Short mmCIF file of C-alpha atoms in Angstrom, two decimals:
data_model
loop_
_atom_site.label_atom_id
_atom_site.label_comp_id
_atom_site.label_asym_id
_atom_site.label_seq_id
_atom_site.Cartn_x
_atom_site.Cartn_y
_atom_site.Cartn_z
CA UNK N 19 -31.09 -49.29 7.82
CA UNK N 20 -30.82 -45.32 8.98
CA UNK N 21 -33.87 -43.62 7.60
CA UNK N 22 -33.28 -40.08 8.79
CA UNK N 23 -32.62 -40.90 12.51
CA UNK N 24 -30.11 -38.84 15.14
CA UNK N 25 -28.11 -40.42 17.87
CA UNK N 26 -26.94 -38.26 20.51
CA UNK N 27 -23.06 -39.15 21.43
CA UNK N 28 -21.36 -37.83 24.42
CA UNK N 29 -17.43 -37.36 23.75
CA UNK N 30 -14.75 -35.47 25.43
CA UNK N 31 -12.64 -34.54 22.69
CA UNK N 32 -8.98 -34.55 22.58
CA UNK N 33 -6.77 -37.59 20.88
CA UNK N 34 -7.55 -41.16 20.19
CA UNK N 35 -7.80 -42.29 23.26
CA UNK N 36 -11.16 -39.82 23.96
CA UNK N 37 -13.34 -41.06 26.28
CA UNK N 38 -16.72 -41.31 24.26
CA UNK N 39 -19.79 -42.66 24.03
CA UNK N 40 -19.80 -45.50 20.88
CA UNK N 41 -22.13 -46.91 18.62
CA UNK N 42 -21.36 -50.72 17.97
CA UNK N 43 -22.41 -52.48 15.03
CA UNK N 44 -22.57 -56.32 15.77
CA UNK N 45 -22.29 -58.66 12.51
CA UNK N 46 -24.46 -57.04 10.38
CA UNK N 47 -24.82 -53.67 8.08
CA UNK N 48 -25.39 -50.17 8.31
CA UNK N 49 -26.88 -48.66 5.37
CA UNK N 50 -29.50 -45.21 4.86
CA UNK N 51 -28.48 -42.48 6.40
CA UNK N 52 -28.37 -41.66 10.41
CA UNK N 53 -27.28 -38.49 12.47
CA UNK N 54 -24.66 -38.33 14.98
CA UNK N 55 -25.14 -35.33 17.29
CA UNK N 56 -22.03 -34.95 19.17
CA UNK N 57 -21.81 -33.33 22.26
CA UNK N 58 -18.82 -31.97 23.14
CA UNK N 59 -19.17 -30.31 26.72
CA UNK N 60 -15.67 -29.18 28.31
CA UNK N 61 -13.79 -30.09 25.76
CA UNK N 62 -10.11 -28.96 24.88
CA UNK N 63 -9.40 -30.60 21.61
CA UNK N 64 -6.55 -32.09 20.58
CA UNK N 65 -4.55 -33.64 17.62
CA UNK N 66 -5.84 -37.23 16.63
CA UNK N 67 -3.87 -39.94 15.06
CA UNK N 68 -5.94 -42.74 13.52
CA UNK N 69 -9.35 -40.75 15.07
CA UNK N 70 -12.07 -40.82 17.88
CA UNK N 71 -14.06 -44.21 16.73
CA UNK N 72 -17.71 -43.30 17.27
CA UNK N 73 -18.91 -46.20 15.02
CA UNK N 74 -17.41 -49.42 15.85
CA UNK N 75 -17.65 -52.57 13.75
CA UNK N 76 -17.52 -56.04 15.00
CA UNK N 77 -17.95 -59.95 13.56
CA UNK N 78 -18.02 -59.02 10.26
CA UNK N 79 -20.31 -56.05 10.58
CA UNK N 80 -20.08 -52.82 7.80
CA UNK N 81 -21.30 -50.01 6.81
CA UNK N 82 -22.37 -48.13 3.67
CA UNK N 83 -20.02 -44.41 2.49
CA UNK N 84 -22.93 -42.66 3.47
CA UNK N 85 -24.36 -44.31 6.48
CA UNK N 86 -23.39 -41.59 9.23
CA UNK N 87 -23.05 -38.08 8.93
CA UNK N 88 -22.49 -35.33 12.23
CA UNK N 89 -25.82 -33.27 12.53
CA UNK N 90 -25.69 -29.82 12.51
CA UNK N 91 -26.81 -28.99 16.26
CA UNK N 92 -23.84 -31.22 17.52
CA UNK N 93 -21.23 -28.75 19.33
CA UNK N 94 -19.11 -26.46 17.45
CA UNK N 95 -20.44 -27.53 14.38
CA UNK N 96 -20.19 -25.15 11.61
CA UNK N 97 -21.68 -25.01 7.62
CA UNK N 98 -18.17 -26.73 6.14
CA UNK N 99 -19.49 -29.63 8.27
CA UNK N 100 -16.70 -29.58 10.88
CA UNK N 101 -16.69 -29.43 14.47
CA UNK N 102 -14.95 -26.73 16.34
CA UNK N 103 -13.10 -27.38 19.32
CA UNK N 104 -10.56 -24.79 20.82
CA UNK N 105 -7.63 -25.08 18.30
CA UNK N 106 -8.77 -27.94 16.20
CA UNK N 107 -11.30 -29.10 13.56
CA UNK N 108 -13.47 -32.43 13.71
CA UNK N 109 -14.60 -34.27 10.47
CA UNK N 110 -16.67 -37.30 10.87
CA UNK N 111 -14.27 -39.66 8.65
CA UNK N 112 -15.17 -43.63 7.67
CA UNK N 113 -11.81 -45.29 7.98
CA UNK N 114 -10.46 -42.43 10.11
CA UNK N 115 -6.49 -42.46 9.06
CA UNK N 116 -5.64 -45.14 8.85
CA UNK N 117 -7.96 -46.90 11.06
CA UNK N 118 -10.53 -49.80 10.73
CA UNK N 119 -12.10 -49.29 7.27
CA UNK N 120 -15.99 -49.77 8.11
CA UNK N 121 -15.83 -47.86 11.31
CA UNK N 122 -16.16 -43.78 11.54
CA UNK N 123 -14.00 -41.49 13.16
CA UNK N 124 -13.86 -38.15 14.55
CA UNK N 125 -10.31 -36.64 12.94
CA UNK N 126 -8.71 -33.73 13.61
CA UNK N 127 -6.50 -31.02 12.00
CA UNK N 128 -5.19 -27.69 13.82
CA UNK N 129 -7.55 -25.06 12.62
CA UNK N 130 -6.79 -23.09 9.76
CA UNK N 131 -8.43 -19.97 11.92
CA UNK N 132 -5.12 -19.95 14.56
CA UNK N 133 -2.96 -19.14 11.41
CA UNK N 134 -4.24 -16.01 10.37
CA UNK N 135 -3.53 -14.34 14.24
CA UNK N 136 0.36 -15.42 13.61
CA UNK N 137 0.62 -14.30 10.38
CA UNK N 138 -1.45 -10.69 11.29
CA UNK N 139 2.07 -10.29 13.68
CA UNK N 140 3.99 -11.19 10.89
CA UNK N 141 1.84 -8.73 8.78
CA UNK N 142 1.95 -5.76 11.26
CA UNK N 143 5.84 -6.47 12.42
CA UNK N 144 7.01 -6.47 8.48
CA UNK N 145 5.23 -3.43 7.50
CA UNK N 146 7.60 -1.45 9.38
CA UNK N 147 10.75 -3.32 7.28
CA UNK N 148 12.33 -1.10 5.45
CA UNK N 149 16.21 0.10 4.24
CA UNK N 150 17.59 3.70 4.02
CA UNK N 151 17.49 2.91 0.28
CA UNK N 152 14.52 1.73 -0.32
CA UNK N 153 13.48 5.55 0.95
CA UNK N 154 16.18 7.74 0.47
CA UNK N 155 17.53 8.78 -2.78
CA UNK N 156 20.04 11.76 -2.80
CA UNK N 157 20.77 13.52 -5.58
CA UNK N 158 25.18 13.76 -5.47
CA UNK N 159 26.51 16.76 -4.74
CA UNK N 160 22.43 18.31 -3.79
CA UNK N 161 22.38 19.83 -0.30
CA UNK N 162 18.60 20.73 -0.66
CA UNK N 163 16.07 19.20 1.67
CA UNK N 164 14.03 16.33 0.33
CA UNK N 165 10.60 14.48 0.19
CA UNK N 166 9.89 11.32 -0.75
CA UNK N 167 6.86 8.83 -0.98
CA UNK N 168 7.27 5.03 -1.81
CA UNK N 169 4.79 2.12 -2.47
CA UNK N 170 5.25 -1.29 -2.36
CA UNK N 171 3.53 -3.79 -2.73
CA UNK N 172 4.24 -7.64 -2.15
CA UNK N 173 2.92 -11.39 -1.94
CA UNK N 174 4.11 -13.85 0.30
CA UNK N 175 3.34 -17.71 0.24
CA UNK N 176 4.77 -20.09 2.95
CA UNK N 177 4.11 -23.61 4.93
CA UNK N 178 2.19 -22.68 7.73
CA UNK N 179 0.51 -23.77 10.93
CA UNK N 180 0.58 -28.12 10.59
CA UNK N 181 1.32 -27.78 7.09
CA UNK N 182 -1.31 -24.93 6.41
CA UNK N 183 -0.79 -23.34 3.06
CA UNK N 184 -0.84 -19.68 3.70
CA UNK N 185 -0.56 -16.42 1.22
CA UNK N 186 -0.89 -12.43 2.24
CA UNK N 187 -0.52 -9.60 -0.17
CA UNK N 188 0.68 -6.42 1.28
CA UNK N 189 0.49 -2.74 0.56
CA UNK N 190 2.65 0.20 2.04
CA UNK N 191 2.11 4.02 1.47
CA UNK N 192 5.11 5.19 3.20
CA UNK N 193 6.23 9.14 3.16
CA UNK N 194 7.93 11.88 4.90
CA UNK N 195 10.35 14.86 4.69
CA UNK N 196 13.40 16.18 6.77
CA UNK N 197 12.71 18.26 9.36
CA UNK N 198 16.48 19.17 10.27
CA UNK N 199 20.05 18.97 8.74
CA UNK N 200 22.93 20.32 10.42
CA UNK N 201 26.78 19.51 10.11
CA UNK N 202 28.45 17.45 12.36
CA UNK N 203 31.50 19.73 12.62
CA UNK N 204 33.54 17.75 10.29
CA UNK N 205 33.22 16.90 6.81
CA UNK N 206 29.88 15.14 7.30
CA UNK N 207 25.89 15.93 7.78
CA UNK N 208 23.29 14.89 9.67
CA UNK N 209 19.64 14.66 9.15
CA UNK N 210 16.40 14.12 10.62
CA UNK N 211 13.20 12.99 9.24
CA UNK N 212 9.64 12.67 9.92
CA UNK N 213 7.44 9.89 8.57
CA UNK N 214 3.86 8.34 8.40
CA UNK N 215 2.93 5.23 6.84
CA UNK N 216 -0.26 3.30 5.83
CA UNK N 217 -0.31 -0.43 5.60
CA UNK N 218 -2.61 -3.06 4.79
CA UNK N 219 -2.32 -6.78 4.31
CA UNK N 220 -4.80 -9.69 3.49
CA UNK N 221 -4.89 -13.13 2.91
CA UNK N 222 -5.68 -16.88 3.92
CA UNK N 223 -4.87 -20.14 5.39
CA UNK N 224 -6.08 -23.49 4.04
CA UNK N 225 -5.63 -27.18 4.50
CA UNK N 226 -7.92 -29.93 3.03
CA UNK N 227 -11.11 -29.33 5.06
CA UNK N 228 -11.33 -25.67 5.65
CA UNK N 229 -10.00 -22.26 4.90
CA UNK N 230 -9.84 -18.74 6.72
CA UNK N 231 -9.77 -15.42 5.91
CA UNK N 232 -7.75 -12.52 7.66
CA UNK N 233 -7.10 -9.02 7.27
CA UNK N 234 -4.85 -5.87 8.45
CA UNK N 235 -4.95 -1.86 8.44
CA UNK N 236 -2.99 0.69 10.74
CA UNK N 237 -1.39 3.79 10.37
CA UNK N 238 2.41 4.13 11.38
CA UNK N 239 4.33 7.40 12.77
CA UNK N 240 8.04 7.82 13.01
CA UNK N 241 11.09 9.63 13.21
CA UNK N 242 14.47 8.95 11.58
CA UNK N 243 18.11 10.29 11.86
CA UNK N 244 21.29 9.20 9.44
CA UNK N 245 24.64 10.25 9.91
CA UNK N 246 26.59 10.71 6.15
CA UNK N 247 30.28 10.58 6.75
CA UNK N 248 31.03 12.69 3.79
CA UNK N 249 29.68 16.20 2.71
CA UNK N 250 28.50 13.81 -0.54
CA UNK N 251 25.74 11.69 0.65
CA UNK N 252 26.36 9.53 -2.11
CA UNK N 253 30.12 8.35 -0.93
CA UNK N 254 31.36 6.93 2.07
CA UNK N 255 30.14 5.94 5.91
CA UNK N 256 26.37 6.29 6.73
CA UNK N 257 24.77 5.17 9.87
CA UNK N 258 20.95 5.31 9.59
CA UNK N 259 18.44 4.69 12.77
CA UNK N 260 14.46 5.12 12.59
CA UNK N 261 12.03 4.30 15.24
CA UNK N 262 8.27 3.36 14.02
CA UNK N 263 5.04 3.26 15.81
CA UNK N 264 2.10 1.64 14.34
CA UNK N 265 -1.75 0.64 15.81
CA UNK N 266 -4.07 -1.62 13.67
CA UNK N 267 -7.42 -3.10 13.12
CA UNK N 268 -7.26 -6.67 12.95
CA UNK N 269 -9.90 -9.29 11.23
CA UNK N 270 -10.03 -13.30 11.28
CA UNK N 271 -12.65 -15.15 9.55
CA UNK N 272 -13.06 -18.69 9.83
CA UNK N 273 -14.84 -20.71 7.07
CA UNK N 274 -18.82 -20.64 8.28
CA UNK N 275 -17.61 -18.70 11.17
CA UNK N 276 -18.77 -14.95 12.03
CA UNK N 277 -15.53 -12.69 11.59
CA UNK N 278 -13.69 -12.05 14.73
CA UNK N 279 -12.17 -8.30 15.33
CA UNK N 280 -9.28 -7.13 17.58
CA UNK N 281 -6.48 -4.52 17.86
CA UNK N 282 -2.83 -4.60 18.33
CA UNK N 283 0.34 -1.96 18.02
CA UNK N 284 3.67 -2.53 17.21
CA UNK N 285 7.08 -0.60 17.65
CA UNK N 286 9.84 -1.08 15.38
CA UNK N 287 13.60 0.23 16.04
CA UNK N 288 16.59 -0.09 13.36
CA UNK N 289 20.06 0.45 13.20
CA UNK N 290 21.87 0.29 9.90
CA UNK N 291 25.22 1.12 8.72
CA UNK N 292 26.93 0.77 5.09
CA UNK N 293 29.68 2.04 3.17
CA UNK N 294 29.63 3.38 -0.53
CA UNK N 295 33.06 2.59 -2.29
CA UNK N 296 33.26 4.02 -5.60
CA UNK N 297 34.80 1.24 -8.09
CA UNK N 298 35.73 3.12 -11.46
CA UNK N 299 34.35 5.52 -13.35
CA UNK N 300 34.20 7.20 -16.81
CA UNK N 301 33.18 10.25 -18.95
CA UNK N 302 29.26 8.89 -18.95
CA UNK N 303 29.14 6.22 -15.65
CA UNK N 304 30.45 5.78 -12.15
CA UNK N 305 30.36 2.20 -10.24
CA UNK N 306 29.89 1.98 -6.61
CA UNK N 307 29.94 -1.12 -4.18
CA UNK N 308 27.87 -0.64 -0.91
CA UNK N 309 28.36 -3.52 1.66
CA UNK N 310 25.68 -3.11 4.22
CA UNK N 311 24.46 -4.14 8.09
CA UNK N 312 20.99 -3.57 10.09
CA UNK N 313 19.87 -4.89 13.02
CA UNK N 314 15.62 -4.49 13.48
CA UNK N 315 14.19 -4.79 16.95
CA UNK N 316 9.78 -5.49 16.99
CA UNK N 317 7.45 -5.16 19.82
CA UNK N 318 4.21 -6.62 19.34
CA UNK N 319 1.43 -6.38 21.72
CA UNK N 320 -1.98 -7.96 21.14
CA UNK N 321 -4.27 -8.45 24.02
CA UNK N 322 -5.80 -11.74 24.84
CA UNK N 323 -9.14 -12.14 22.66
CA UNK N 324 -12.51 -14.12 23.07
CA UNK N 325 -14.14 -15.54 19.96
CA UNK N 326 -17.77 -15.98 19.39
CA UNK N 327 -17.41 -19.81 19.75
CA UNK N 328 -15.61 -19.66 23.21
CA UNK N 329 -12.23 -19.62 22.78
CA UNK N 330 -9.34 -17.64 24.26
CA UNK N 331 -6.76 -16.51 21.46
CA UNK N 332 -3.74 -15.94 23.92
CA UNK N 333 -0.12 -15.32 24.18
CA UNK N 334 -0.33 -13.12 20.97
CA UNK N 335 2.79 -10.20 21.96
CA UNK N 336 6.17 -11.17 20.99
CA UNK N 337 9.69 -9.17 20.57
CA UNK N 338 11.70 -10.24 17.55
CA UNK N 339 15.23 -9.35 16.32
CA UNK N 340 15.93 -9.34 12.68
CA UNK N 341 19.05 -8.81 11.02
CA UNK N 342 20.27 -7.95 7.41
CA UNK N 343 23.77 -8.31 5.85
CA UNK N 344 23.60 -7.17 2.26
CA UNK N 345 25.48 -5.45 -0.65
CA UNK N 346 24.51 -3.37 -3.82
CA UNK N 347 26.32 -2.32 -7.16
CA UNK N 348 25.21 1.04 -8.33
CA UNK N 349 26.22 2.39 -11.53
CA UNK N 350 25.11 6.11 -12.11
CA UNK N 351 24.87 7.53 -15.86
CA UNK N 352 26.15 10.52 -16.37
CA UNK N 353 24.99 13.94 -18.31
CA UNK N 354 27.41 16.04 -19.84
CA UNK N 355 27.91 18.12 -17.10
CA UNK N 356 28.72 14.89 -14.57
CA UNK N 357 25.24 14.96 -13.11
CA UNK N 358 23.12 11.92 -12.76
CA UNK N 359 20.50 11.22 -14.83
CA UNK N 360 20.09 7.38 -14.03
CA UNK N 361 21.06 5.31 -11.57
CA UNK N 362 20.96 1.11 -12.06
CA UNK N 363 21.21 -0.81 -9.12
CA UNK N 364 22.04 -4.34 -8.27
CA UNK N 365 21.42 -5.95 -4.35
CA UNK N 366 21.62 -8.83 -2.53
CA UNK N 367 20.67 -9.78 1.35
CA UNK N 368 20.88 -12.48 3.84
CA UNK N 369 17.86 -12.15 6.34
CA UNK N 370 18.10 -13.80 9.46
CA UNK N 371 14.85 -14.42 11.94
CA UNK N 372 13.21 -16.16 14.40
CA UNK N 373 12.89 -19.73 13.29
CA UNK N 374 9.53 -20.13 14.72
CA UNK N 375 6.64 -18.48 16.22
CA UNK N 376 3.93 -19.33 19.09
CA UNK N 377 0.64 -18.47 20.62
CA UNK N 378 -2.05 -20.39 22.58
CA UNK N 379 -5.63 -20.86 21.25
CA UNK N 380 -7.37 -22.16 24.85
CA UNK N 381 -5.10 -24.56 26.53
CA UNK N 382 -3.38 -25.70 23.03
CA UNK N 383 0.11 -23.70 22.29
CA UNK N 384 0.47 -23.24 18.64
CA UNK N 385 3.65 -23.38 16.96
CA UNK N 386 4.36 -22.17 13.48
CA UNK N 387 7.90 -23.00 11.80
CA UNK N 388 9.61 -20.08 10.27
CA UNK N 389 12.48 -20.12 7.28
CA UNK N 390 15.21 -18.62 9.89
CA UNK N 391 17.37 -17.83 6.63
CA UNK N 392 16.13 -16.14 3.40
CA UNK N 393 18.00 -14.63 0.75
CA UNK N 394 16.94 -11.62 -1.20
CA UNK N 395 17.69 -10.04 -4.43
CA UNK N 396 16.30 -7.33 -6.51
CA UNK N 397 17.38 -4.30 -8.71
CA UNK N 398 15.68 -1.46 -9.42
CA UNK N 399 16.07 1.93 -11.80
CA UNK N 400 16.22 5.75 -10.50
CA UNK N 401 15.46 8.27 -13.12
CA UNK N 402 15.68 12.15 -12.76
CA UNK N 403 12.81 13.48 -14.14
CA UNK N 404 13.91 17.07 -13.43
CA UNK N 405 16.49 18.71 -11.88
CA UNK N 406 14.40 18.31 -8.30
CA UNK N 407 12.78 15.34 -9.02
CA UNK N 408 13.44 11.44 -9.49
CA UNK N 409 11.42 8.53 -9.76
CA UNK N 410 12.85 5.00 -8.60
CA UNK N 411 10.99 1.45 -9.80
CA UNK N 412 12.71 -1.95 -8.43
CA UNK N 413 11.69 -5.61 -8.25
CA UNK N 414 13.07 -8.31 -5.96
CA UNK N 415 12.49 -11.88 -4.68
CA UNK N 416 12.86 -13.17 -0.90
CA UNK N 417 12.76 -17.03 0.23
CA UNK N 418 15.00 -20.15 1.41
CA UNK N 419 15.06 -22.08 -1.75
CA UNK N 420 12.14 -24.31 -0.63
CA UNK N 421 8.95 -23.71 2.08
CA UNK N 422 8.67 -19.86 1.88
CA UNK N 423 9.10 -17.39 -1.73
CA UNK N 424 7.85 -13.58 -1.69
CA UNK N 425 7.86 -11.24 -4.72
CA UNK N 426 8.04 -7.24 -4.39
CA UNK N 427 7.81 -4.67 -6.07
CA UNK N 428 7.82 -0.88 -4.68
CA UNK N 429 7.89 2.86 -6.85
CA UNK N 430 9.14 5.76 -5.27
CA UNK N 431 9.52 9.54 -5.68
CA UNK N 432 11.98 11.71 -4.26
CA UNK N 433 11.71 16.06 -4.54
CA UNK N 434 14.16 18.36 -3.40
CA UNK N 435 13.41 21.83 -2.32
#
């Protein structure tokens, strides 16, 4: 019987097969309570199966639930009552999975702390995301210069890291103004815009021993230029192309763990082209169809980081392509006069992206699976409040039908001067 006692084990900790030091328990039982102070040395982790047997039973020997528990100066060892060791978390576990039932195991999960890095690239890459509509909102027939600001705002759940279940909310402050508009020397205009954004995104990663934290804030700078094929901005060919530059501050905290602090910057280029056919009309409403295309380029560049614990976070840059085909049904209500005082709009989008996405915590790569096709749909309202001023609300949904769902919703103003 354990009355309080510790007994120091020496593993090297990776799989099942670990070579370890082992405590065997030879036809009799093991009840109280007793210590196991692991030490851990040079170890690299790795994923277990069944588990590291520290405890082994033989000719009919058992134990008691509470017979062994890891003490808290073993290596890596945090308050949750883990062990951290490069990319993974140790519980002590009687029974392992799946293993003998009396015996106790050292198991291991990927730790939850390796998501949050992937998903503060996802974070940082997506805050650049945008379409010409969500920020550009022409009054027909209105040759004035313009301003707009939009919000949105928007909360994403998806599978992540070894079955991790991961959620970030997101914020975007995104404005600018043009800064020149000249013809092109036919019947259409071109324009050029400056814009700033602000960004922020939180959330966590959990699986069914321990949970982390992270958290994102930068400030973005870039310029834009579309092309309108007709002197209405409204009708016809458009091509729009922005470039975006963003740096941001970048926190990870693991459960019990001190938070961890880095900095990254992205760049985001986009090319998108449409075309607005006008359907039908009538005295009080006109219907337009816009099928539409974009192509957005990401480079993300995070150097390699150290934690407190030890560990090298590596590998974090990546370049992505994402591309967008979609298509929205407007219809604009009509004043007396033929002006618009409302504008309704329908969309839908097929998103297409990298189906997965890696980085190395110390000699471990870590994978996370990615939905490589979502669908998106939303519709929003435009209202004129006055004659240089509108206000646009809109809602949508984006996910594959099963491991990955996010909900929007953004408000923007547009005034013309």
């Amino acid at each position: 019987m354990g009355n309080g006692g510790i007994i120091v084990v020496n593993t090297l900790l990776s799989g099942d097969a670990s070579p370890t030091d082992r405590l065997i328990i030879d036809g009799c039982n093991a009840s109280g309570h007793t210590s196991l102070l692991v030490k851990t040395g040079n170890s690299l982790g790795g994923l277990t199966n069944k588990g590291v047997a520290l405890v082994q039973t033989e000719n009919g020997g058992a134990t008691s639930a509470d017979a062994f528990q890891l003490d808290p100066n073993s290596d890596g060892y945090n308050s949750t009552g883990i062990l951290k060791v490069g990319a993974y978390n140790y519980s002590l576990k009687r029974g392992g999975d799946g293993g003998e039932a009396q015996d106790w195991y050292l198991v291991s999960l990927l730790s939850p702390v390796v998501g949050p890095y992937l998903q503060e690239r996802q974070s940082s890459m997506t805050m650049h995301k945008h379409t010409l509509r969500d920020r550009q909102w022409q009054v027909p027939g209105q040759e004035d210069s313009y301003t707009c600001l939009r919000m949105e705002g928007s909360m994403v759940q998806h599978d992540g890291v070894d079955n991790q279940e991961t959620e970030d909310r997101r914020w975007v402050l995104h404005g600018g103004s043009d800064i020149a508009r000249f013809s092109d020397g036919h019947d259409g205009s071109i324009r050029v815009v400056l814009m700033a954004q602000y960004g922020t995104s939180s959330g966590n990663s959990e699986d069914e021993v321990s949970r982390s934290s992270h958290s994102v804030k930068g400030y973005s700078a870039g310029i834009y230029s579309t092309w309108f094929g007709h002197q209405d901005p409204q009708t016809g060919t458009y091509i729009d192309t922005w470039l975006m530059h963003g740096r941001f501050d970048n926190d990870v905290t693991g459960q019990g763990q001190r938070t961890e602090s880095y900095r990254s910057h992205n760049t985001t280029m986009s090319i998108e082209s449409g075309y607005k056919l006008k359907i039908t009309e009538s005295p009080t409403a006109r219907y337009y169809l816009e099928p539409q295309a974009q192509i957005i380029y990401s480079l993300y560049r995070a150097k390699d980081h150290t934690t407190a614990s030890g560990s090298v976070a590596s590998d974090m840059s990546d370049n992505s392509a994402t591309t967008r085909l979609g298509v929205r049904l407007y219809e604009d209500r009509l004043d007396r006069n033929g002006q618009t005082l409302m504008q309704e709009f329908i969309e839908a989008n097929w998103w297409h992206v990298p189906s997965s996405q890696t980085m190395r915590m110390d000699d471990t790569t870590v994978r996370e699976p990615m939905p490589a096709d979502r669908a998106e749909f939303k519709f929003g309202v435009k209202g004129t409040v006055m004659p240089n001023l509108s206000v646009t609300g809109a809602v949508g949904v984006d996910t594959n039908m099963s491991s990955y769902k996010a909900g929007r919703v953004s408000l923007g103003v547009n005034y013309l001067y």
